[in-house]
PDB file of C-alpha atoms in Angstrom:
ATOM      1  CA  MET A  26      14.974 136.434  87.131  1.00  0.00           C
ATOM      2  CA  LYS A  27      16.640 134.080  89.338  1.00  0.00           C
ATOM      3  CA  THR A  28      19.753 134.297  88.493  1.00  0.00           C
ATOM      4  CA  LYS A  29      19.493 138.057  88.659  1.00  0.00           C
ATOM      5  CA  GLN A  30      17.665 137.905  92.355  1.00  0.00           C
ATOM      6  CA  LYS A  31      20.751 135.573  93.388  1.00  0.00           C
ATOM      7  CA  GLY A  32      22.971 137.860  92.072  1.00  0.00           C
ATOM      8  CA  PHE A  33      21.722 140.462  94.572  1.00  0.00           C
ATOM      9  CA  SER A  34      21.514 138.471  96.911  1.00  0.00           C
ATOM     10  CA  ILE A  35      25.043 137.744  96.738  1.00  0.00           C
ATOM     11  CA  TYR A  36      25.935 141.057  95.872  1.00  0.00           C
ATOM     12  CA  LYS A  37      24.114 142.288  99.303  1.00  0.00           C
ATOM     13  CA  ARG A  38      25.852 139.977 101.269  1.00  0.00           C
ATOM     14  CA  LEU A  39      28.998 141.054 100.079  1.00  0.00           C
ATOM     15  CA  LEU A  40      27.872 144.534 100.861  1.00  0.00           C
ATOM     16  CA  LYS A  41      27.250 143.302 104.824  1.00  0.00           C
ATOM     17  CA  THR A  42      31.082 142.750 104.605  1.00  0.00           C
ATOM     18  CA  VAL A  43      31.953 145.911 103.200  1.00  0.00           C
ATOM     19  CA  LEU A  44      30.076 147.676 105.671  1.00  0.00           C
ATOM     20  CA  GLN A  45      32.111 146.439 108.531  1.00  0.00           C
ATOM     21  CA  PHE A  46      34.510 148.895 107.801  1.00  0.00           C
ATOM     22  CA  TRP A  47      31.875 151.827 107.680  1.00  0.00           C
ATOM     23  CA  PRO A  48      34.100 154.826 108.141  1.00  0.00           C
ATOM     24  CA  ALA A  49      37.064 154.319 106.021  1.00  0.00           C
ATOM     25  CA  PHE A  50      34.306 152.730 103.402  1.00  0.00           C
ATOM     26  CA  SER A  51      32.484 156.305 104.012  1.00  0.00           C
ATOM     27  CA  LEU A  52      35.348 158.013 103.205  1.00  0.00           C
ATOM     28  CA  GLY A  53      35.835 156.843  99.936  1.00  0.00           C
ATOM     29  CA  ILE A  54      32.860 157.316  98.950  1.00  0.00           C
ATOM     30  CA  PHE A  55      32.949 160.548  99.931  1.00  0.00           C
ATOM     31  CA  GLY A  56      36.573 161.331  97.797  1.00  0.00           C
ATOM     32  CA  THR A  57      34.452 159.760  94.410  1.00  0.00           C
ATOM     33  CA  MET A  58      31.661 162.040  94.958  1.00  0.00           C
ATOM     34  CA  LEU A  59      33.712 164.777  94.838  1.00  0.00           C
ATOM     35  CA  SER A  60      35.912 163.585  92.586  1.00  0.00           C
ATOM     36  CA  SER A  61      33.503 163.729  90.200  1.00  0.00           C
ATOM     37  CA  GLY A  62      31.955 166.918  91.516  1.00  0.00           C
ATOM     38  CA  THR A  63      35.169 168.522  90.528  1.00  0.00           C
ATOM     39  CA  ASP A  64      35.101 167.043  87.111  1.00  0.00           C
ATOM     40  CA  ALA A  65      31.520 168.375  86.533  1.00  0.00           C
ATOM     41  CA  GLY A  66      32.811 171.435  88.031  1.00  0.00           C
ATOM     42  CA  PHE A  67      35.712 171.561  85.054  1.00  0.00           C
ATOM     43  CA  THR A  68      32.978 171.221  82.303  1.00  0.00           C
ATOM     44  CA  TRP A  69      30.817 174.026  84.001  1.00  0.00           C
ATOM     45  CA  PHE A  70      33.762 176.508  84.103  1.00  0.00           C
ATOM     46  CA  LEU A  71      34.428 175.857  80.455  1.00  0.00           C
ATOM     47  CA  LYS A  72      31.891 178.589  79.049  1.00  0.00           C
ATOM     48  CA  PRO A  73      33.595 181.108  81.616  1.00  0.00           C
ATOM     49  CA  LEU A  74      37.212 180.486  80.553  1.00  0.00           C
ATOM     50  CA  VAL A  75      36.015 180.931  77.403  1.00  0.00           C
ATOM     51  CA  ASN A  76      33.812 184.302  77.675  1.00  0.00           C
ATOM     52  CA  LYS A  77      35.786 186.202  80.558  1.00  0.00           C
ATOM     53  CA  GLY A  78      38.784 184.761  79.949  1.00  0.00           C
ATOM     54  CA  PHE A  79      39.943 184.289  76.216  1.00  0.00           C
ATOM     55  CA  ILE A  80      37.207 186.289  74.547  1.00  0.00           C
ATOM     56  CA  GLY A  81      36.109 189.267  76.955  1.00  0.00           C
ATOM     57  CA  ARG A  82      39.709 189.680  78.014  1.00  0.00           C
ATOM     58  CA  ASP A  83      38.626 190.284  81.562  1.00  0.00           C
ATOM     59  CA  VAL A  84      41.500 191.265  83.770  1.00  0.00           C
ATOM     60  CA  HIS A  85      39.852 190.727  87.236  1.00  0.00           C
ATOM     61  CA  PHE A  86      39.087 187.171  86.098  1.00  0.00           C
ATOM     62  CA  ILE A  87      42.167 186.430  84.525  1.00  0.00           C
ATOM     63  CA  THR A  88      44.143 187.774  87.940  1.00  0.00           C
ATOM     64  CA  TRP A  89      42.220 184.774  89.629  1.00  0.00           C
ATOM     65  CA  LEU A  90      41.974 182.081  86.921  1.00  0.00           C
ATOM     66  CA  PRO A  91      45.523 180.713  87.876  1.00  0.00           C
ATOM     67  CA  LEU A  92      44.493 180.317  91.839  1.00  0.00           C
ATOM     68  CA  ILE A  93      41.259 178.429  91.019  1.00  0.00           C
ATOM     69  CA  ILE A  94      42.485 176.054  88.627  1.00  0.00           C
ATOM     70  CA  LEU A  95      45.006 175.391  90.947  1.00  0.00           C
ATOM     71  CA  LEU A  96      42.701 174.682  93.537  1.00  0.00           C
ATOM     72  CA  ALA A  97      40.893 173.485  91.774  1.00  0.00           C
ATOM     73  CA  PHE A  98      43.579 170.172  90.668  1.00  0.00           C
ATOM     74  CA  LEU A  99      44.338 170.141  94.270  1.00  0.00           C
ATOM     75  CA  LEU A 100      40.592 169.414  95.246  1.00  0.00           C
ATOM     76  CA  ARG A 101      40.644 166.819  92.312  1.00  0.00           C
ATOM     77  CA  GLY A 102      44.133 165.081  93.263  1.00  0.00           C
ATOM     78  CA  ILE A 103      42.862 165.003  97.284  1.00  0.00           C
ATOM     79  CA  SER A 104      39.727 163.764  96.884  1.00  0.00           C
ATOM     80  CA  SER A 105      40.753 160.870  94.002  1.00  0.00           C
ATOM     81  CA  PHE A 106      43.483 159.982  96.801  1.00  0.00           C
ATOM     82  CA  ILE A 107      41.347 159.778  99.408  1.00  0.00           C
ATOM     83  CA  SER A 108      39.120 157.740  97.392  1.00  0.00           C
ATOM     84  CA  ASP A 109      41.099 155.367  95.940  1.00  0.00           C
ATOM     85  CA  TYR A 110      42.910 154.782  99.447  1.00  0.00           C
ATOM     86  CA  PHE A 111      40.291 154.249 101.799  1.00  0.00           C
ATOM     87  CA  LEU A 112      38.211 152.049  98.922  1.00  0.00           C
ATOM     88  CA  ALA A 113      41.174 150.187  98.848  1.00  0.00           C
ATOM     89  CA  TYR A 114      41.652 149.653 101.991  1.00  0.00           C
ATOM     90  CA  VAL A 115      37.986 147.949 102.343  1.00  0.00           C
ATOM     91  CA  GLY A 116      38.955 146.028  99.202  1.00  0.00           C
ATOM     92  CA  ARG A 117      42.038 144.593 100.795  1.00  0.00           C
ATOM     93  CA  ASN A 118      39.971 143.940 104.520  1.00  0.00           C
ATOM     94  CA  VAL A 119      37.284 141.910 102.575  1.00  0.00           C
ATOM     95  CA  VAL A 120      39.660 139.519 100.971  1.00  0.00           C
ATOM     96  CA  MET A 121      41.710 139.187 103.992  1.00  0.00           C
ATOM     97  CA  LYS A 122      38.297 138.577 105.778  1.00  0.00           C
ATOM     98  CA  PHE A 123      37.086 135.842 103.237  1.00  0.00           C
ATOM     99  CA  ARG A 124      40.873 134.079 102.504  1.00  0.00           C
ATOM    100  CA  GLN A 125      40.820 133.922 106.433  1.00  0.00           C
ATOM    101  CA  GLU A 126      37.144 132.610 106.784  1.00  0.00           C
ATOM    102  CA  LEU A 127      37.350 130.014 103.945  1.00  0.00           C
ATOM    103  CA  PHE A 128      40.718 128.732 104.944  1.00  0.00           C
ATOM    104  CA  ALA A 129      39.239 127.977 108.714  1.00  0.00           C
ATOM    105  CA  LYS A 130      36.507 126.589 106.611  1.00  0.00           C
ATOM    106  CA  TYR A 131      38.711 124.528 104.786  1.00  0.00           C
ATOM    107  CA  LEU A 132      40.312 122.774 108.044  1.00  0.00           C
ATOM    108  CA  GLN A 133      36.391 122.010 109.463  1.00  0.00           C
ATOM    109  CA  LEU A 134      35.479 119.846 106.008  1.00  0.00           C
ATOM    110  CA  PRO A 135      35.519 116.094 105.868  1.00  0.00           C
ATOM    111  CA  THR A 136      37.676 113.973 103.963  1.00  0.00           C
ATOM    112  CA  LYS A 137      34.754 113.001 101.035  1.00  0.00           C
ATOM    113  CA  PHE A 138      34.723 117.012 100.337  1.00  0.00           C
ATOM    114  CA  TYR A 139      38.622 116.288  99.336  1.00  0.00           C
ATOM    115  CA  ASP A 140      38.133 113.546  97.907  1.00  0.00           C
ATOM    116  CA  GLN A 141      35.602 115.288  95.382  1.00  0.00           C
ATOM    117  CA  SER A 142      36.951 118.009  94.749  1.00  0.00           C
ATOM    118  CA  THR A 143      40.909 119.080  93.498  1.00  0.00           C
ATOM    119  CA  THR A 144      43.802 121.034  95.009  1.00  0.00           C
ATOM    120  CA  GLY A 145      43.753 123.236  91.997  1.00  0.00           C
ATOM    121  CA  GLU A 146      40.021 124.252  92.537  1.00  0.00           C
ATOM    122  CA  LEU A 147      40.432 124.690  96.118  1.00  0.00           C
ATOM    123  CA  LEU A 148      43.142 126.746  95.781  1.00  0.00           C
ATOM    124  CA  SER A 149      42.101 128.808  92.851  1.00  0.00           C
ATOM    125  CA  LEU A 150      38.899 129.479  94.705  1.00  0.00           C
ATOM    126  CA  MET A 151      40.886 130.954  97.950  1.00  0.00           C
ATOM    127  CA  LEU A 152      43.460 133.294  95.182  1.00  0.00           C
ATOM    128  CA  TYR A 153      41.490 133.909  92.450  1.00  0.00           C
ATOM    129  CA  ASN A 154      37.745 134.074  93.089  1.00  0.00           C
ATOM    130  CA  ILE A 155      37.999 136.065  96.169  1.00  0.00           C
ATOM    131  CA  GLU A 156      40.597 138.280  94.191  1.00  0.00           C
ATOM    132  CA  GLN A 157      37.517 138.850  92.231  1.00  0.00           C
ATOM    133  CA  ILE A 158      35.194 139.727  95.340  1.00  0.00           C
ATOM    134  CA  ALA A 159      37.741 143.009  96.135  1.00  0.00           C
ATOM    135  CA  LYS A 160      36.807 143.976  92.569  1.00  0.00           C
ATOM    136  CA  ALA A 161      33.481 143.680  92.761  1.00  0.00           C
ATOM    137  CA  THR A 162      32.954 145.201  96.336  1.00  0.00           C
ATOM    138  CA  THR A 163      35.240 148.513  95.556  1.00  0.00           C
ATOM    139  CA  LYS A 164      36.328 148.595  92.056  1.00  0.00           C
ATOM    140  CA  THR A 165      32.567 148.337  90.927  1.00  0.00           C
ATOM    141  CA  LEU A 166      31.169 150.498  93.922  1.00  0.00           C
ATOM    142  CA  ILE A 167      33.439 153.366  92.358  1.00  0.00           C
ATOM    143  CA  ILE A 168      33.000 153.021  88.611  1.00  0.00           C
ATOM    144  CA  ILE A 169      28.985 152.464  90.193  1.00  0.00           C
ATOM    145  CA  VAL A 170      29.235 156.478  92.306  1.00  0.00           C
ATOM    146  CA  ARG A 171      32.073 158.071  90.100  1.00  0.00           C
ATOM    147  CA  GLU A 172      29.767 157.625  86.923  1.00  0.00           C
ATOM    148  CA  VAL A 173      26.751 158.617  88.727  1.00  0.00           C
ATOM    149  CA  CYS A 174      28.014 161.436  90.001  1.00  0.00           C
ATOM    150  CA  PHE A 175      29.304 162.655  87.292  1.00  0.00           C
ATOM    151  CA  VAL A 176      26.546 162.267  85.130  1.00  0.00           C
ATOM    152  CA  ILE A 177      23.917 164.213  87.415  1.00  0.00           C
ATOM    153  CA  GLY A 178      27.000 166.670  87.069  1.00  0.00           C
ATOM    154  CA  LEU A 179      26.950 166.910  83.782  1.00  0.00           C
ATOM    155  CA  PHE A 180      23.485 166.426  83.373  1.00  0.00           C
ATOM    156  CA  GLY A 181      23.034 169.958  85.793  1.00  0.00           C
ATOM    157  CA  VAL A 182      25.234 171.681  83.610  1.00  0.00           C
ATOM    158  CA  MET A 183      23.485 171.073  80.611  1.00  0.00           C
ATOM    159  CA  LEU A 184      20.388 172.053  82.008  1.00  0.00           C
ATOM    160  CA  VAL A 185      21.307 175.892  82.337  1.00  0.00           C
ATOM    161  CA  ASN A 186      22.608 176.231  79.887  1.00  0.00           C
ATOM    162  CA  SER A 187      19.818 174.647  77.115  1.00  0.00           C
ATOM    163  CA  TRP A 188      16.698 172.122  78.719  1.00  0.00           C
ATOM    164  CA  ARG A 189      15.530 171.813  74.833  1.00  0.00           C
ATOM    165  CA  LEU A 190      18.736 169.893  73.764  1.00  0.00           C
ATOM    166  CA  THR A 191      19.026 167.980  76.817  1.00  0.00           C
ATOM    167  CA  LEU A 192      15.829 166.412  75.546  1.00  0.00           C
ATOM    168  CA  ILE A 193      17.658 165.448  73.299  1.00  0.00           C
ATOM    169  CA  PHE A 194      20.281 163.125  75.205  1.00  0.00           C
ATOM    170  CA  LEU A 195      18.232 161.694  77.187  1.00  0.00           C
ATOM    171  CA  ILE A 196      16.335 159.572  74.649  1.00  0.00           C
ATOM    172  CA  THR A 197      19.770 157.889  74.332  1.00  0.00           C
ATOM    173  CA  VAL A 198      19.717 156.539  78.158  1.00  0.00           C
ATOM    174  CA  PRO A 199      17.205 154.150  77.527  1.00  0.00           C
ATOM    175  CA  LEU A 200      19.591 152.133  74.764  1.00  0.00           C
ATOM    176  CA  ILE A 201      22.701 153.130  76.550  1.00  0.00           C
ATOM    177  CA  ALA A 202      20.611 151.162  79.049  1.00  0.00           C
ATOM    178  CA  ILE A 203      19.689 148.030  77.259  1.00  0.00           C
ATOM    179  CA  LEU A 204      23.617 147.614  76.130  1.00  0.00           C
ATOM    180  CA  VAL A 205      24.810 147.872  79.726  1.00  0.00           C
ATOM    181  CA  ILE A 206      22.723 145.146  80.777  1.00  0.00           C
ATOM    182  CA  ILE A 207      23.192 143.162  77.992  1.00  0.00           C
ATOM    183  CA  CYS A 208      27.215 143.683  77.631  1.00  0.00           C
ATOM    184  CA  SER A 209      27.245 143.242  81.887  1.00  0.00           C
ATOM    185  CA  ARG A 210      25.270 139.649  81.268  1.00  0.00           C
ATOM    186  CA  ARG A 211      27.634 138.293  79.074  1.00  0.00           C
ATOM    187  CA  VAL A 212      30.743 139.332  80.934  1.00  0.00           C
ATOM    188  CA  ARG A 213      29.345 138.115  84.063  1.00  0.00           C
ATOM    189  CA  GLY A 214      29.086 134.713  82.621  1.00  0.00           C
ATOM    190  CA  LEU A 215      32.690 134.518  81.291  1.00  0.00           C
ATOM    191  CA  SER A 216      33.856 135.381  84.375  1.00  0.00           C
ATOM    192  CA  LYS A 217      32.575 132.201  85.370  1.00  0.00           C
ATOM    193  CA  ASP A 218      33.798 130.801  83.183  1.00  0.00           C
ATOM    194  CA  ILE A 219      37.680 131.823  83.358  1.00  0.00           C
ATOM    195  CA  GLN A 220      37.264 130.827  87.285  1.00  0.00           C
ATOM    196  CA  GLY A 221      36.655 127.404  85.780  1.00  0.00           C
ATOM    197  CA  SER A 222      40.004 127.858  83.766  1.00  0.00           C
ATOM    198  CA  VAL A 223      41.745 129.575  86.386  1.00  0.00           C
ATOM    199  CA  ALA A 224      41.242 126.281  88.723  1.00  0.00           C
ATOM    200  CA  LYS A 225      41.916 123.827  85.832  1.00  0.00           C
ATOM    201  CA  ILE A 226      45.416 125.243  84.965  1.00  0.00           C
ATOM    202  CA  THR A 227      46.038 125.814  88.577  1.00  0.00           C
ATOM    203  CA  HIS A 228      45.210 121.933  89.351  1.00  0.00           C
ATOM    204  CA  PHE A 229      47.308 120.712  86.368  1.00  0.00           C
ATOM    205  CA  ALA A 230      50.191 123.011  87.138  1.00  0.00           C
ATOM    206  CA  GLU A 231      50.371 121.196  90.459  1.00  0.00           C
ATOM    207  CA  GLU A 232      49.558 117.940  89.227  1.00  0.00           C
ATOM    208  CA  GLY A 233      52.504 118.210  86.639  1.00  0.00           C
ATOM    209  CA  ILE A 234      55.109 119.985  89.351  1.00  0.00           C
ATOM    210  CA  LEU A 235      54.516 117.046  91.982  1.00  0.00           C
ATOM    211  CA  GLY A 236      53.508 114.388  90.026  1.00  0.00           C
ATOM    212  CA  GLN A 237      56.746 115.010  87.987  1.00  0.00           C
ATOM    213  CA  ARG A 238      58.854 112.038  88.310  1.00  0.00           C
ATOM    214  CA  GLU A 239      55.553 109.668  87.600  1.00  0.00           C
ATOM    215  CA  ILE A 240      55.521 111.984  84.516  1.00  0.00           C
ATOM    216  CA  LYS A 241      59.187 111.122  84.078  1.00  0.00           C
ATOM    217  CA  SER A 242      58.615 107.576  84.833  1.00  0.00           C
ATOM    218  CA  PHE A 243      55.871 106.727  82.255  1.00  0.00           C
ATOM    219  CA  ALA A 244      56.980 109.427  79.323  1.00  0.00           C
ATOM    220  CA  GLY A 245      54.071 111.700  79.941  1.00  0.00           C
ATOM    221  CA  GLU A 246      55.649 114.824  79.102  1.00  0.00           C
ATOM    222  CA  HIS A 247      53.863 115.759  76.065  1.00  0.00           C
ATOM    223  CA  TYR A 248      50.422 114.318  77.341  1.00  0.00           C
ATOM    224  CA  GLU A 249      50.596 117.121  80.339  1.00  0.00           C
ATOM    225  CA  THR A 250      51.867 119.870  77.910  1.00  0.00           C
ATOM    226  CA  GLU A 251      49.229 118.778  75.966  1.00  0.00           C
ATOM    227  CA  LYS A 252      46.750 118.883  78.954  1.00  0.00           C
ATOM    228  CA  PHE A 253      48.231 121.921  79.837  1.00  0.00           C
ATOM    229  CA  ASN A 254      48.190 123.819  76.253  1.00  0.00           C
ATOM    230  CA  ALA A 255      44.437 123.539  76.042  1.00  0.00           C
ATOM    231  CA  ALA A 256      43.467 124.835  79.676  1.00  0.00           C
ATOM    232  CA  THR A 257      45.420 128.251  79.325  1.00  0.00           C
ATOM    233  CA  LYS A 258      44.757 128.295  75.821  1.00  0.00           C
ATOM    234  CA  LYS A 259      40.757 127.975  76.988  1.00  0.00           C
ATOM    235  CA  ASN A 260      41.807 130.789  79.231  1.00  0.00           C
ATOM    236  CA  TYR A 261      43.485 132.529  76.918  1.00  0.00           C
ATOM    237  CA  GLN A 262      40.245 132.752  74.709  1.00  0.00           C
ATOM    238  CA  ARG A 263      37.392 133.302  77.723  1.00  0.00           C
ATOM    239  CA  GLU A 264      39.886 136.628  78.883  1.00  0.00           C
ATOM    240  CA  MET A 265      40.143 137.827  74.964  1.00  0.00           C
ATOM    241  CA  LYS A 266      35.905 137.619  74.840  1.00  0.00           C
ATOM    242  CA  VAL A 267      35.670 139.607  77.837  1.00  0.00           C
ATOM    243  CA  VAL A 268      38.579 142.352  76.261  1.00  0.00           C
ATOM    244  CA  VAL A 269      36.111 142.289  73.293  1.00  0.00           C
ATOM    245  CA  THR A 270      32.698 142.643  74.833  1.00  0.00           C
ATOM    246  CA  ASP A 271      34.053 145.605  77.128  1.00  0.00           C
ATOM    247  CA  SER A 272      35.491 147.586  74.050  1.00  0.00           C
ATOM    248  CA  LEU A 273      32.610 146.872  71.662  1.00  0.00           C
ATOM    249  CA  GLY A 274      30.402 148.136  74.847  1.00  0.00           C
ATOM    250  CA  THR A 275      32.305 151.282  75.190  1.00  0.00           C
ATOM    251  CA  SER A 276      32.677 152.183  71.678  1.00  0.00           C
ATOM    252  CA  ILE A 277      28.705 151.412  70.578  1.00  0.00           C
ATOM    253  CA  VAL A 278      28.232 153.288  73.699  1.00  0.00           C
ATOM    254  CA  GLN A 279      30.838 156.325  72.280  1.00  0.00           C
ATOM    255  CA  ILE A 280      28.869 155.545  68.925  1.00  0.00           C
ATOM    256  CA  ILE A 281      25.247 156.424  70.308  1.00  0.00           C
ATOM    257  CA  ALA A 282      26.204 160.191  72.142  1.00  0.00           C
ATOM    258  CA  ALA A 283      28.444 160.600  68.652  1.00  0.00           C
ATOM    259  CA  CYS A 284      24.999 160.950  67.218  1.00  0.00           C
ATOM    260  CA  ALA A 285      23.196 162.471  69.905  1.00  0.00           C
ATOM    261  CA  ILE A 286      25.908 165.651  69.912  1.00  0.00           C
ATOM    262  CA  ALA A 287      25.821 165.348  66.255  1.00  0.00           C
ATOM    263  CA  VAL A 288      22.069 165.661  65.984  1.00  0.00           C
ATOM    264  CA  ILE A 289      22.269 169.345  69.004  1.00  0.00           C
ATOM    265  CA  LEU A 290      24.853 170.419  66.191  1.00  0.00           C
ATOM    266  CA  TYR A 291      22.912 170.318  63.048  1.00  0.00           C
ATOM    267  CA  LEU A 292      19.821 171.670  65.083  1.00  0.00           C
TER     268      LEU A 292
END
């Protein structure tokens, strides 16, 4: 519970920084919502397309069909560009602001702090960790807004067609929610390990480059190489665990959805 509260409080602090660029952020969110609404509209449009276009061969509908499709894709393209550009603009500004503030803070810290920290850790914090903040503040929000709006749109389409069959899909929602929570917690833990491994890689690389004369003098090439290889291998293992977690989570969600679809087709 404390971990969840801590994560939420950190994210609130990130959002406060993001809201300093609220005009661009608002445009990005609007573009994301419009793009998701267009995707849901495509799904709804399949029914009249098949019934009036391919089966009914409605001449009036077919005459307007190319223009409708062209305008729909034009709207989606514009909305996707607005979403990607303005949210990326916010994310890069957040990264720039945090790096500037962190560097200014580094210059004010006492010598004791530097004695207790490695240069690799400090550089990793500025270069890698802050880069992850950009993903947390923009990419995560894009996914949340886009998928929520898309799901709401599809849910509306399903209700219009058959509210009874829609209830079958609602049964799968708790299962998917539990799976998402489990996967997100595991990925968050692995991300912390990845940050630590990147700091070690940076530290060992810096030691090897700056201390190459001493290493050669004491014939320590093999030792330093083994130490660096172990750090990179640990980073590789953590990264692959994240890939496995994401892939398994996506696959299981698809299987759950497929089960719901199979039940609907059977009924």
